[in-house]
Coordinates of C-alpha atoms in Angstrom, one line a residue:
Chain A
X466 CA -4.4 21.0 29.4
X467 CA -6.0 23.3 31.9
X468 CA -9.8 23.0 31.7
X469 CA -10.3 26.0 33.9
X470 CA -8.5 28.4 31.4
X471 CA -11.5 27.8 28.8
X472 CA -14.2 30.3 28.1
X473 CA -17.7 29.6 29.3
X474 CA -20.6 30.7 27.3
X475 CA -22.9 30.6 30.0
X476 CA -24.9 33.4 29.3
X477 CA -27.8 30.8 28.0
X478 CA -30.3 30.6 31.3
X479 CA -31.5 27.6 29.7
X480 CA -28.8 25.2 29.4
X481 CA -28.7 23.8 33.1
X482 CA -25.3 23.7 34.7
X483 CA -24.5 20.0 36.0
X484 CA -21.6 19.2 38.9
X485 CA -21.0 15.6 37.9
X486 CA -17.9 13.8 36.2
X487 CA -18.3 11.6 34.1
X488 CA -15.0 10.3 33.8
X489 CA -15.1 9.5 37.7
X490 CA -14.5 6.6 38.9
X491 CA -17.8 6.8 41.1
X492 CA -19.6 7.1 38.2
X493 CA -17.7 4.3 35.7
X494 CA -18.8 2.1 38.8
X495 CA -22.8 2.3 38.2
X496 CA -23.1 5.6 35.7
X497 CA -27.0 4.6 34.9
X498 CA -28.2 7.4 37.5
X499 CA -25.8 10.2 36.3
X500 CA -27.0 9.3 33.0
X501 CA -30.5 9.4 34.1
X502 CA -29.7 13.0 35.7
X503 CA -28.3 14.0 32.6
X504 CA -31.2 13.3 30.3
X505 CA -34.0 14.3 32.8
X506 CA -32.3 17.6 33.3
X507 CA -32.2 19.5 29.7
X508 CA -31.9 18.5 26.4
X509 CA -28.2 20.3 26.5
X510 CA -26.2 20.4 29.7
X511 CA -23.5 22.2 30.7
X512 CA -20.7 20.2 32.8
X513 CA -18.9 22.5 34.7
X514 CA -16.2 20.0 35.9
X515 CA -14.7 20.0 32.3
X516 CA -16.5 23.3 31.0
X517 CA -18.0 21.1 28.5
X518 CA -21.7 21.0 26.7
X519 CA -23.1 17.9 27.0
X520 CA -26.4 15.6 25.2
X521 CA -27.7 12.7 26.8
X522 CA -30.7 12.1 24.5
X523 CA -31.2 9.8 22.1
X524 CA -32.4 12.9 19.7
X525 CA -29.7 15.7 20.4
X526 CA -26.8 12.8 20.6
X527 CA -28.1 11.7 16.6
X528 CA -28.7 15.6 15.7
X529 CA -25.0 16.1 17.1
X530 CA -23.8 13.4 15.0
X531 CA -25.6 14.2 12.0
X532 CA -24.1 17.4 11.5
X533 CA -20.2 17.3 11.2
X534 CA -20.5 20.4 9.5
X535 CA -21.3 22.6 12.6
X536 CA -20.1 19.5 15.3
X537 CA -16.9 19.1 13.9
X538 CA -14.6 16.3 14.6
X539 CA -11.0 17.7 13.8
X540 CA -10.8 19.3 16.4
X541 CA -10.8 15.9 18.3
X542 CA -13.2 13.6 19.4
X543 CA -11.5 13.9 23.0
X544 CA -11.7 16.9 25.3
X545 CA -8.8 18.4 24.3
X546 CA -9.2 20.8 21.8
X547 CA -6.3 20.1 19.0
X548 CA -6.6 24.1 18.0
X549 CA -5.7 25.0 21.0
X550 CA -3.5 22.1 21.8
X551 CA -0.9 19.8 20.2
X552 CA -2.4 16.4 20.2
X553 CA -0.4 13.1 22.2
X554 CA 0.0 11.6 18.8
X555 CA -0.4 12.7 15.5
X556 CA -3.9 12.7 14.7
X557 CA -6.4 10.0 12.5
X558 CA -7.0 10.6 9.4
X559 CA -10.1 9.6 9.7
X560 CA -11.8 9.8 13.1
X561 CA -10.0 13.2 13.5
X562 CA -10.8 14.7 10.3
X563 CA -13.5 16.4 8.3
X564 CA -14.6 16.2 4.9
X565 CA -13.8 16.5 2.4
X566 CA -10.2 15.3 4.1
X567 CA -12.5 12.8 5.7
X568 CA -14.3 11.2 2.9
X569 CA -11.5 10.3 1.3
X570 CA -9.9 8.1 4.1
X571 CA -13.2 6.8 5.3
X572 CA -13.8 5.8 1.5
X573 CA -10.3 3.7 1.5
X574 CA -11.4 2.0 4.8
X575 CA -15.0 1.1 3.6
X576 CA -13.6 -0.5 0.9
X577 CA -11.5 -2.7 3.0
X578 CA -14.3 -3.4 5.4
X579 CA -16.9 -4.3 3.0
X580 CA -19.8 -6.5 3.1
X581 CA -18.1 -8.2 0.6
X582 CA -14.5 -8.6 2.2
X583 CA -16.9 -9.8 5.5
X584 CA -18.4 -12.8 3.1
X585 CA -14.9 -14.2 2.1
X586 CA -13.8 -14.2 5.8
X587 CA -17.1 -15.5 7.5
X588 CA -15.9 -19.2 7.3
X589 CA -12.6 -18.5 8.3
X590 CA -14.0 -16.6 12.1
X591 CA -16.6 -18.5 12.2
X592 CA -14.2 -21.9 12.6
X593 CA -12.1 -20.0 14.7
X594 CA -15.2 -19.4 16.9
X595 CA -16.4 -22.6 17.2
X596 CA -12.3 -23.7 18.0
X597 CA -12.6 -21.2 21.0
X598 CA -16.0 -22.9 22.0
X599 CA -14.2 -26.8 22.2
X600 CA -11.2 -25.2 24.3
X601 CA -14.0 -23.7 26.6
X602 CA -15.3 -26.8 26.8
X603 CA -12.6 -28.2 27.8
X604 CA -12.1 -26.3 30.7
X605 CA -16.1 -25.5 32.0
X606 CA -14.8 -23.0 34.8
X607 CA -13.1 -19.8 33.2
X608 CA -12.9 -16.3 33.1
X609 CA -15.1 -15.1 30.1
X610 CA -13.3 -12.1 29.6
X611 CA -9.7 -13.2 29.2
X612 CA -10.3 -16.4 28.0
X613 CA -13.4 -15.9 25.4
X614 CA -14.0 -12.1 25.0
X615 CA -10.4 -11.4 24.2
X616 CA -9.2 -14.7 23.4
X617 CA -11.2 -14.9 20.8
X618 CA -10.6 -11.6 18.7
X619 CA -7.0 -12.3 19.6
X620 CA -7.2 -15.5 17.4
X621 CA -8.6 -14.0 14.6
X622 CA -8.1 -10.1 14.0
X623 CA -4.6 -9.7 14.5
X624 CA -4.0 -12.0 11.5
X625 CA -6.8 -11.0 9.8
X626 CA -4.8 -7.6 9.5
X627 CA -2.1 -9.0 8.5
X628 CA 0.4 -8.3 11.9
X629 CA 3.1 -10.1 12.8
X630 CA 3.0 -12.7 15.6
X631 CA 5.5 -10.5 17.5
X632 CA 4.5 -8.2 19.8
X633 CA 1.0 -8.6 19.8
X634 CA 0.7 -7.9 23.4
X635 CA 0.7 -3.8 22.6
X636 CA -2.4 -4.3 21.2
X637 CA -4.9 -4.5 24.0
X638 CA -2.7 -2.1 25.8
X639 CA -2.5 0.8 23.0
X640 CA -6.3 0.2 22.6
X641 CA -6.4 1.3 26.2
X642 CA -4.3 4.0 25.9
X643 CA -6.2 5.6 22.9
X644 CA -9.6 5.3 24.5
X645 CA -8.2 7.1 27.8
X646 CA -6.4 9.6 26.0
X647 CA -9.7 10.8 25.0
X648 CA -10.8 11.7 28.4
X649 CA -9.4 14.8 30.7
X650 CA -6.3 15.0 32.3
X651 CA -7.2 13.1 35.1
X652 CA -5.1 10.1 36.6
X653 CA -6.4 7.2 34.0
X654 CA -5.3 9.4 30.9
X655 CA -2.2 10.6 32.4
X656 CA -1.1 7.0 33.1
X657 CA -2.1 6.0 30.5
X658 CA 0.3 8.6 28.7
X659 CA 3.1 8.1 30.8
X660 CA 3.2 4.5 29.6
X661 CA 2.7 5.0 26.1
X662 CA 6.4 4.6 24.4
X663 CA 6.6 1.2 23.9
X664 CA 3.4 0.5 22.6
X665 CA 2.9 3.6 20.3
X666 CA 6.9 2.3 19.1
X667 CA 5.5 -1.2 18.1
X668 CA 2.3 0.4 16.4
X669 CA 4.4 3.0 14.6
X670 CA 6.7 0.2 13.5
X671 CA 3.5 -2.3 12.9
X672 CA 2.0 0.0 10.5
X673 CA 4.3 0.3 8.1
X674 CA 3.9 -1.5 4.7
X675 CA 6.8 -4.0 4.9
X676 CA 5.8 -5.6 8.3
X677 CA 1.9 -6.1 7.0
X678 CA 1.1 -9.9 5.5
X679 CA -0.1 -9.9 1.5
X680 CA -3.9 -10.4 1.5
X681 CA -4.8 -8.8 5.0
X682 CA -6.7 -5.6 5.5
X683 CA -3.6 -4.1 6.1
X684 CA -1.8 -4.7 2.8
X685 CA -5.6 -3.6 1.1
X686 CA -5.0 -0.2 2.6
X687 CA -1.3 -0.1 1.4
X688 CA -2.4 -1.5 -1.9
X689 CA -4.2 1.5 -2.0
X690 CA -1.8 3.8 -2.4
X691 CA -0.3 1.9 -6.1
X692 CA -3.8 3.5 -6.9
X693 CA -3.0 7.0 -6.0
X694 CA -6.1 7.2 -3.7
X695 CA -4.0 7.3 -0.3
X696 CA -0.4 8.5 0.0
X697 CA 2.5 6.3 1.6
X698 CA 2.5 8.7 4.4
X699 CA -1.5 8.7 5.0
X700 CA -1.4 4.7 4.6
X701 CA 0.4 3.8 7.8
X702 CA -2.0 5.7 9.7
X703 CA -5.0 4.2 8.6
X704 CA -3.5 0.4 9.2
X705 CA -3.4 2.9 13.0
X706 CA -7.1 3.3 12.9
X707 CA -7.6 -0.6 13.0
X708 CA -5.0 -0.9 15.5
X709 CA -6.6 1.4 17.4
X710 CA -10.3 0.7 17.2
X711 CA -10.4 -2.8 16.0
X712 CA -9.4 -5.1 18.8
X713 CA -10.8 -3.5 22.5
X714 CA -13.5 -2.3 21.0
X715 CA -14.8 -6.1 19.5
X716 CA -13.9 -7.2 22.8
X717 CA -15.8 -5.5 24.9
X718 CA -18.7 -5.8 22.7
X719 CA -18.3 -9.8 23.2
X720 CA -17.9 -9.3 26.6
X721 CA -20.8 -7.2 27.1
X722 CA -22.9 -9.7 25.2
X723 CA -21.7 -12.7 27.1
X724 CA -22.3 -10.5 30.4
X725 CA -25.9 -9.9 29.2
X726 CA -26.8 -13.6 28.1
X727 CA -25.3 -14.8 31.4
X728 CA -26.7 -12.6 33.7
X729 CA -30.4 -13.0 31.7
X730 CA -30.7 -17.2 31.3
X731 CA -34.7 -16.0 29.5
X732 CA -32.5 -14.5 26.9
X733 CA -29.7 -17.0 26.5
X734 CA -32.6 -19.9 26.5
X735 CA -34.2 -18.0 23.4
X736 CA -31.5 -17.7 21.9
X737 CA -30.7 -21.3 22.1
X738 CA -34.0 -22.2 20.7
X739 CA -33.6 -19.4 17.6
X740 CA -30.1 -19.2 16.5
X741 CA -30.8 -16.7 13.9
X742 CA -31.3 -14.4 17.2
X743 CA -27.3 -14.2 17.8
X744 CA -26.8 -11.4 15.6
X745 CA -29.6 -9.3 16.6
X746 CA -28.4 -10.4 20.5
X747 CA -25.1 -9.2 19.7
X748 CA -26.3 -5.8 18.7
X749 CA -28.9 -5.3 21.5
X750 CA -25.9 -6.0 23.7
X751 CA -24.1 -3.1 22.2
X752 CA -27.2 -0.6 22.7
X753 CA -27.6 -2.1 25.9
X754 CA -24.3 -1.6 27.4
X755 CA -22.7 0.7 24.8
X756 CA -18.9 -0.4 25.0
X757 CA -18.1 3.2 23.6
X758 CA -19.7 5.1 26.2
X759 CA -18.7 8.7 25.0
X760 CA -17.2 11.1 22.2
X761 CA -16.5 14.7 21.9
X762 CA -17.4 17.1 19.2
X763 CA -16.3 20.8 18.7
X764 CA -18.8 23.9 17.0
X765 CA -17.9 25.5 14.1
X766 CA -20.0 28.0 14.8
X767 CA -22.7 29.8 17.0
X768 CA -25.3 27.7 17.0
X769 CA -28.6 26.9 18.2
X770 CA -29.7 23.0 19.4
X771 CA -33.0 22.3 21.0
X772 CA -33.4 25.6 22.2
X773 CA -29.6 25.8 23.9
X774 CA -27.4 28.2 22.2
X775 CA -23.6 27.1 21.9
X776 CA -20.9 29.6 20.9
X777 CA -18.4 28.6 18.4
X778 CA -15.1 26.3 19.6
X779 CA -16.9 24.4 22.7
X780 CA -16.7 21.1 23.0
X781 CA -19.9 19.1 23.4
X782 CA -19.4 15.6 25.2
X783 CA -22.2 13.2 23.6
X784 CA -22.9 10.4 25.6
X785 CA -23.8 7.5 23.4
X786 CA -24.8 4.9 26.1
X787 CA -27.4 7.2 27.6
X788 CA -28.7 8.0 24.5
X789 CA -29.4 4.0 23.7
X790 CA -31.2 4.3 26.9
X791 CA -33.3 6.7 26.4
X792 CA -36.8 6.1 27.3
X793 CA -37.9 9.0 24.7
X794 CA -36.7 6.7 22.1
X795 CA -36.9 3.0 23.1
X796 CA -39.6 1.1 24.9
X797 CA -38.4 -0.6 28.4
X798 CA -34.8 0.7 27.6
X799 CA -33.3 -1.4 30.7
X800 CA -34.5 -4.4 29.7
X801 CA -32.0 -6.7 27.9
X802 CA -34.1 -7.9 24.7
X803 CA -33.0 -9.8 22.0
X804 CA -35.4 -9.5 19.8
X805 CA -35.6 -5.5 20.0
X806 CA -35.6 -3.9 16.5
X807 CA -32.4 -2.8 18.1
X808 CA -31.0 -0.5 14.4
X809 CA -30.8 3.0 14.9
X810 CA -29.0 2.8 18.4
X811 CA -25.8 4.9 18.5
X812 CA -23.2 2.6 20.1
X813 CA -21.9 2.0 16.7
X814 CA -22.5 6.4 16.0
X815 CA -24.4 7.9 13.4
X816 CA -23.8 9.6 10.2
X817 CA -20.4 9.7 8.5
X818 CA -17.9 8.7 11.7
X819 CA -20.4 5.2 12.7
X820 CA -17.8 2.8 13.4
X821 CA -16.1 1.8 10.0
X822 CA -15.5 -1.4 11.2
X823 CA -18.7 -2.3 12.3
X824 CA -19.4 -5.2 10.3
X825 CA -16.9 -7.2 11.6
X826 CA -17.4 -6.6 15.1
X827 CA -21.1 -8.1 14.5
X828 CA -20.0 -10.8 12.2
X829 CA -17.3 -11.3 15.5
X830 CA -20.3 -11.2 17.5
X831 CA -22.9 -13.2 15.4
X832 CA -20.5 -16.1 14.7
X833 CA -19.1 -16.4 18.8
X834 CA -22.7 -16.4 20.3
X835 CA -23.9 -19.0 17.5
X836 CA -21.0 -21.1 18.5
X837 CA -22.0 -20.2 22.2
X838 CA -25.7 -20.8 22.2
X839 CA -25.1 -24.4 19.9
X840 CA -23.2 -25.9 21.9
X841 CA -24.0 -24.6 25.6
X842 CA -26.8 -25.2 27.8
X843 CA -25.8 -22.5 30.7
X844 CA -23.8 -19.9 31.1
X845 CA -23.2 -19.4 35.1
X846 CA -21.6 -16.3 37.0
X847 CA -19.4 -17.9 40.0
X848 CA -17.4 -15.0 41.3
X849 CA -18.1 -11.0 41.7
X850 CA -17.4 -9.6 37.8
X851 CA -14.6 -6.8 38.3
X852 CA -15.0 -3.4 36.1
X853 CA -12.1 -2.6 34.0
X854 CA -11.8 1.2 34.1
X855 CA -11.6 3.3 31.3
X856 CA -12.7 7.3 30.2
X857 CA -13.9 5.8 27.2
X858 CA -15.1 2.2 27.3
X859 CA -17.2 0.4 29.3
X860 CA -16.7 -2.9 30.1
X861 CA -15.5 -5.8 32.3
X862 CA -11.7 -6.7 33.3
X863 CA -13.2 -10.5 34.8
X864 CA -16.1 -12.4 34.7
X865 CA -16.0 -16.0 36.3
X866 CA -18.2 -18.2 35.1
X867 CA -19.1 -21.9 34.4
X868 CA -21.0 -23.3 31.9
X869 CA -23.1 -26.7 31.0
X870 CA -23.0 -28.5 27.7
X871 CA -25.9 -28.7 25.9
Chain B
X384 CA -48.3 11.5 2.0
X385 CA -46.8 9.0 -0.3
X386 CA -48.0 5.0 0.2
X387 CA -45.5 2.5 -1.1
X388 CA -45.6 -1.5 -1.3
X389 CA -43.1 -3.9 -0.1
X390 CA -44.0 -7.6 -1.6
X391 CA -42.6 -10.0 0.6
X392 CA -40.6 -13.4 -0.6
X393 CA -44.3 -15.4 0.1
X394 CA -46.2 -13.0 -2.1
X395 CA -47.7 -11.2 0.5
X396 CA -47.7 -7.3 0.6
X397 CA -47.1 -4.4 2.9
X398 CA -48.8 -1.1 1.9
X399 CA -47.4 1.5 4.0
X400 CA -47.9 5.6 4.0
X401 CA -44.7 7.2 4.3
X402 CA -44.0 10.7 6.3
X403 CA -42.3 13.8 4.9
X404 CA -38.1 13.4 2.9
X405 CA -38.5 9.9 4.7
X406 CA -36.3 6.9 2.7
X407 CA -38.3 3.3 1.9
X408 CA -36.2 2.0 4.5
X409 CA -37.3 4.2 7.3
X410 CA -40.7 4.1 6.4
X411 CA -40.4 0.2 6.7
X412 CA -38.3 0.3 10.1
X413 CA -41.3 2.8 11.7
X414 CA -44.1 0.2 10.4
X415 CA -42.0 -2.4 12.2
X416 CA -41.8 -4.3 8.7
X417 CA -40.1 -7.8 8.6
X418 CA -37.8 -8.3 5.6
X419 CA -36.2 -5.0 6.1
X420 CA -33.2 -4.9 8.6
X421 CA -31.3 -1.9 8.1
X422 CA -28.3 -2.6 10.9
X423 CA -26.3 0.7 10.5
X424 CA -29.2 2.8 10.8
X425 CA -29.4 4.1 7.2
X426 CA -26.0 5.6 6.9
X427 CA -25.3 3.3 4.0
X428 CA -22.8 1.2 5.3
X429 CA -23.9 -2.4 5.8
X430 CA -26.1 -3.2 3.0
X431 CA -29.2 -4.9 5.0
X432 CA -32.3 -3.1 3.4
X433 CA -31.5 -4.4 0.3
X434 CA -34.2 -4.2 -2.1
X435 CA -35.6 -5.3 -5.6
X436 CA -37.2 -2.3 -7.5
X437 CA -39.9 -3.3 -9.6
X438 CA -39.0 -2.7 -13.3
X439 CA -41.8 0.1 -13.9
X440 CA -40.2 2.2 -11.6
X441 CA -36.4 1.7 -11.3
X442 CA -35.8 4.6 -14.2
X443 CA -37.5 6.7 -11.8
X444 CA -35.2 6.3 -9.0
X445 CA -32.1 8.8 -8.4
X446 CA -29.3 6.9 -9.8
X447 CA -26.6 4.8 -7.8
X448 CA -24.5 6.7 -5.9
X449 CA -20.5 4.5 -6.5
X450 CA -20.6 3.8 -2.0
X451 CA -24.6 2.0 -2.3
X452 CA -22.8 0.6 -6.0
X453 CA -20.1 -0.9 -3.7
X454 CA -22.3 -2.2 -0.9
X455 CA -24.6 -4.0 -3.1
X456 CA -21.9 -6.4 -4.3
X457 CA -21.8 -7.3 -0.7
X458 CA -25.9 -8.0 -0.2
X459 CA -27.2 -11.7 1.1
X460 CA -29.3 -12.4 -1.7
X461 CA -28.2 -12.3 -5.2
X462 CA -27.7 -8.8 -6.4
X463 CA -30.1 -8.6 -10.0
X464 CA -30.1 -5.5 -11.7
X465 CA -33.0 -3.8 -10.4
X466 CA -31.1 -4.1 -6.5
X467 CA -31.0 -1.1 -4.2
X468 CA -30.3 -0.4 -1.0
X469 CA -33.6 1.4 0.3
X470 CA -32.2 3.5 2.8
X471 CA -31.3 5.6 -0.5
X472 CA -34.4 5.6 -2.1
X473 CA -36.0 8.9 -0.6
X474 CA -39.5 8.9 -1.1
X475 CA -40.8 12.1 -3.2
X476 CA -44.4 12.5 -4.1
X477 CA -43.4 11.6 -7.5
X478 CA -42.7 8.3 -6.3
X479 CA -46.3 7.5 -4.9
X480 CA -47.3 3.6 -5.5
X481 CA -43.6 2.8 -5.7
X482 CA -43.5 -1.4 -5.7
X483 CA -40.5 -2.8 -4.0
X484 CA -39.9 -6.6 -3.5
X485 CA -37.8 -8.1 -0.7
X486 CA -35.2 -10.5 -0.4
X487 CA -35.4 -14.3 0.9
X488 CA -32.8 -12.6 3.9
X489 CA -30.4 -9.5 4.7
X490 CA -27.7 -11.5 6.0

């Protein structure tokens, strides 16, 4: 898309105009000033790299979110803007959709999700977690990303869905793929396209209702459809919305975790003295490095936030991560605390879109650090941790380490 | 402004004044009350406020909604029949004295 070609309501003497990128490799590599900038200057901002709104508070990003009516999402939760372009795939029908199309879906998905589904497979990830923890064991020296923060989802999620053991290396990289696409048309998302076919050909396939195991979540959201709630069409892409947001997304949350309680021993040692801590130390680790950094919305409407008026069909970038750091909001946001009442940060979102699958990214998260903290009396960094570099997600590519038993 | 009780699993209680269209559960997250957890923030999704309604005032609660019906099958402790999620219990004036007692844990 061109960016340029977009109409700028700039007419607003209040909304301050910004020249940074946020999708800039400069700023992936240490974004924490920019996203100080961003705050300090306005509530509302105006990029004009991307001719773009943006919110970097905690209060405007939870307003934006809270009102899908006016801040829609079918538009796209990327910059591109699918009424004025045809999107790279055919779009969720549930992330990219509002209600009442929306409730429907996200109904189907909750369902399949549940606190209740997340109580009959506890034992099951929990086992595999502490599995992960004896071959880690095993080895003392090892790169906590490849070998725990995606080994370990790897060993449980795909199968908890239900996929085939076949080509079950798309999934990390389709991941990827999604989570750039939602950036601008710069060199990560255009790579990222250009690569696409094989994996969006194995998730196409993947999806469909013969190649899904009985019993998995998969099979629940084809099951579905015998019920008449979901169509066979609509139920192969929602199997896509777990494909899509189910894997990188845990994984980088576990990463980001073990990144925290190995770079802050105070942390990891209370932990290990209170293990009911590990969930709460899981989530803090998601406000604290917010593995989904950003999402787009689109107006409706005219309309009016915080004093900042916003014609109808812009985009408005929220940043999520800056928001959990927001000193308006928390108390010593850059500190790394474990037992900060940590609910009502928006790394998971707000309102009808927060993360569907959130409950088993913290029961992925809850159960690994338990594991972790029983069994382990330091975690130690031994090399330079490299950035993996995405327009959407934050996280690491490597983290060397070396840990002590307990 | 309405005050409400939360009786916690030792018998002690938590009177707390709550602010204007705010639910039990945000008035308990803003007092910084133990016993109420609340990990998706309110939007009714992960079934850690869970709370027992003391019988004199469940009829006066708005009724289940099928989504906190769902969730409560789901909570930590066993669900009884007077089990809500108090994220969806928004406090009116009406419901001034309210008595809610909490679970042994949320997850």
């Amino acid at each position: 898309m061109s960016a340029s070609g977009s109409s700028v309501s700039a007419g607003d003497a209040a909304v301050p105009h910004l020249d940074v990128d946020p999708f800039a490799m400069n700023f992936f590599a240490d974004p924490y000033p920019t996203h100080e900038l961003l705050r300090e200057a306005g509530p509302v901002v105006y990029l004009d790299k991307w001719n773009v709104y943006g919110v970097a508070r905690y209060a405007e990003v939870h307003a934006v979110l809270n009102d899908p009516a006016t801040f829609c999402s079918s538009r796209g939760v990327g910059l591109s803007d699918f009424k004025k372009e045809t999107p790279w795939r055919p779009p969720s029908l549930i992330l990219e959709a509002d209600p009442p199309a929306h409730t429907r879906t996200r109904a189907v998905l909750s369902k399949v999700l549940s606190p209740t589904v997340m109580k009959q497979v506890r034992d099951r990830f929990a086992a595999a977690a502490e599995e992960r923890v004896d071959a880690l064991l095993e080895k003392r020296s090892f790169d906590a990303i490849t070998d725990l923060a995606e080994a370990y989802p790897l060993s449980i999620f795909p199968d908890a869905l239900g996929l085939k053991p076949e080509g079950r290396e798309h999934l990390i990289p389709y991941a990827s793929l999604v989570f750039n696409a939602f950036g601008p048309p710069n060199q990560l998302r255009q790579d990222a396209i250009a690569r696409s076919a094989p994996h969006q050909a194995y998730v196409t396939e993947q999806c469909q209702r013969e190649n899904l195991a009985p019993g998995g979540f998969g099979a629940c959201i084809h099951a579905r459809v015998d019920d008449g709630e979901i169509s066979a069409t609509e139920a192969p892409l929602l199997v896509r919305s777990l494909l899509s947001a189910g894997l990188d997304t845990t994984v980088n949350g576990i990463g980001a975790a073990v990144y925290c309680l190995a770079r802050f021993p105070d942390q990891w040692q209370r932990l290990r003295d209170d293990l009911t801590l590990a969930r709460n130390a899981f989530e803090e680790a998601v406000r604290f490095e917010s593995p989904v950094q950003t999402f787009f919305r689109t107006t409706t409407r005219e309309v009016e936030l915080s004093g900042a008026r916003i014609g109808e069909g812009e985009k408005v970038l929220m940043f999520l991560a800056a928001a959990n750091r927001d000193p308006r909001r928390w108390d010593k946001p850059d500190n790394y605390d474990i037992a900060r009442r940590s609910s009502g940060h928006v790394g998971f979102g707000s309102g009808i879109h927060m993360c569907v699958g959130q409950l088993v990214a913290r029961l992925e998260g809850e159960v690994m650090l338990t594991a972790l903290a029983k069994r382990i009396a330091r975690i130690e960094i031994t090399g330079e941790p490299k950035r993996r570099f995405n327009n959407t997600l934050r996280g690491l590519d490597s983290l060397p380490v070396t840990i002590t038993p307990a | 402004m309405p005050a409400i009780t939360f009786i916690h699993p030792d018998g002690k209680s938590d009177h707390i004044e709550t602010s204007d269209g705010e639910s039990a559960m945000q008035a308990a997250t803003r007092h910084g009350l133990d016993g109420i957890l609340a990990e998706c923030g309110g939007n009714a999704m992960c079934a850690t406020c869970h709370v027992y309604v003391d019988e004199a005032w469940l009829a006066r609660l708005p009724a289940l909604a099928d989504d906190e019906d769902a969730l409560l099958e789901g909570t930590a402790t066993e669900r009884l029949p007077n089990s809500r999620l108090s994220c969806q219990i928004m406090i009116t004036p009406a419901l001034d004295g309210l008595v809610l007692r909490l679970p042994e844990r949320q997850v």
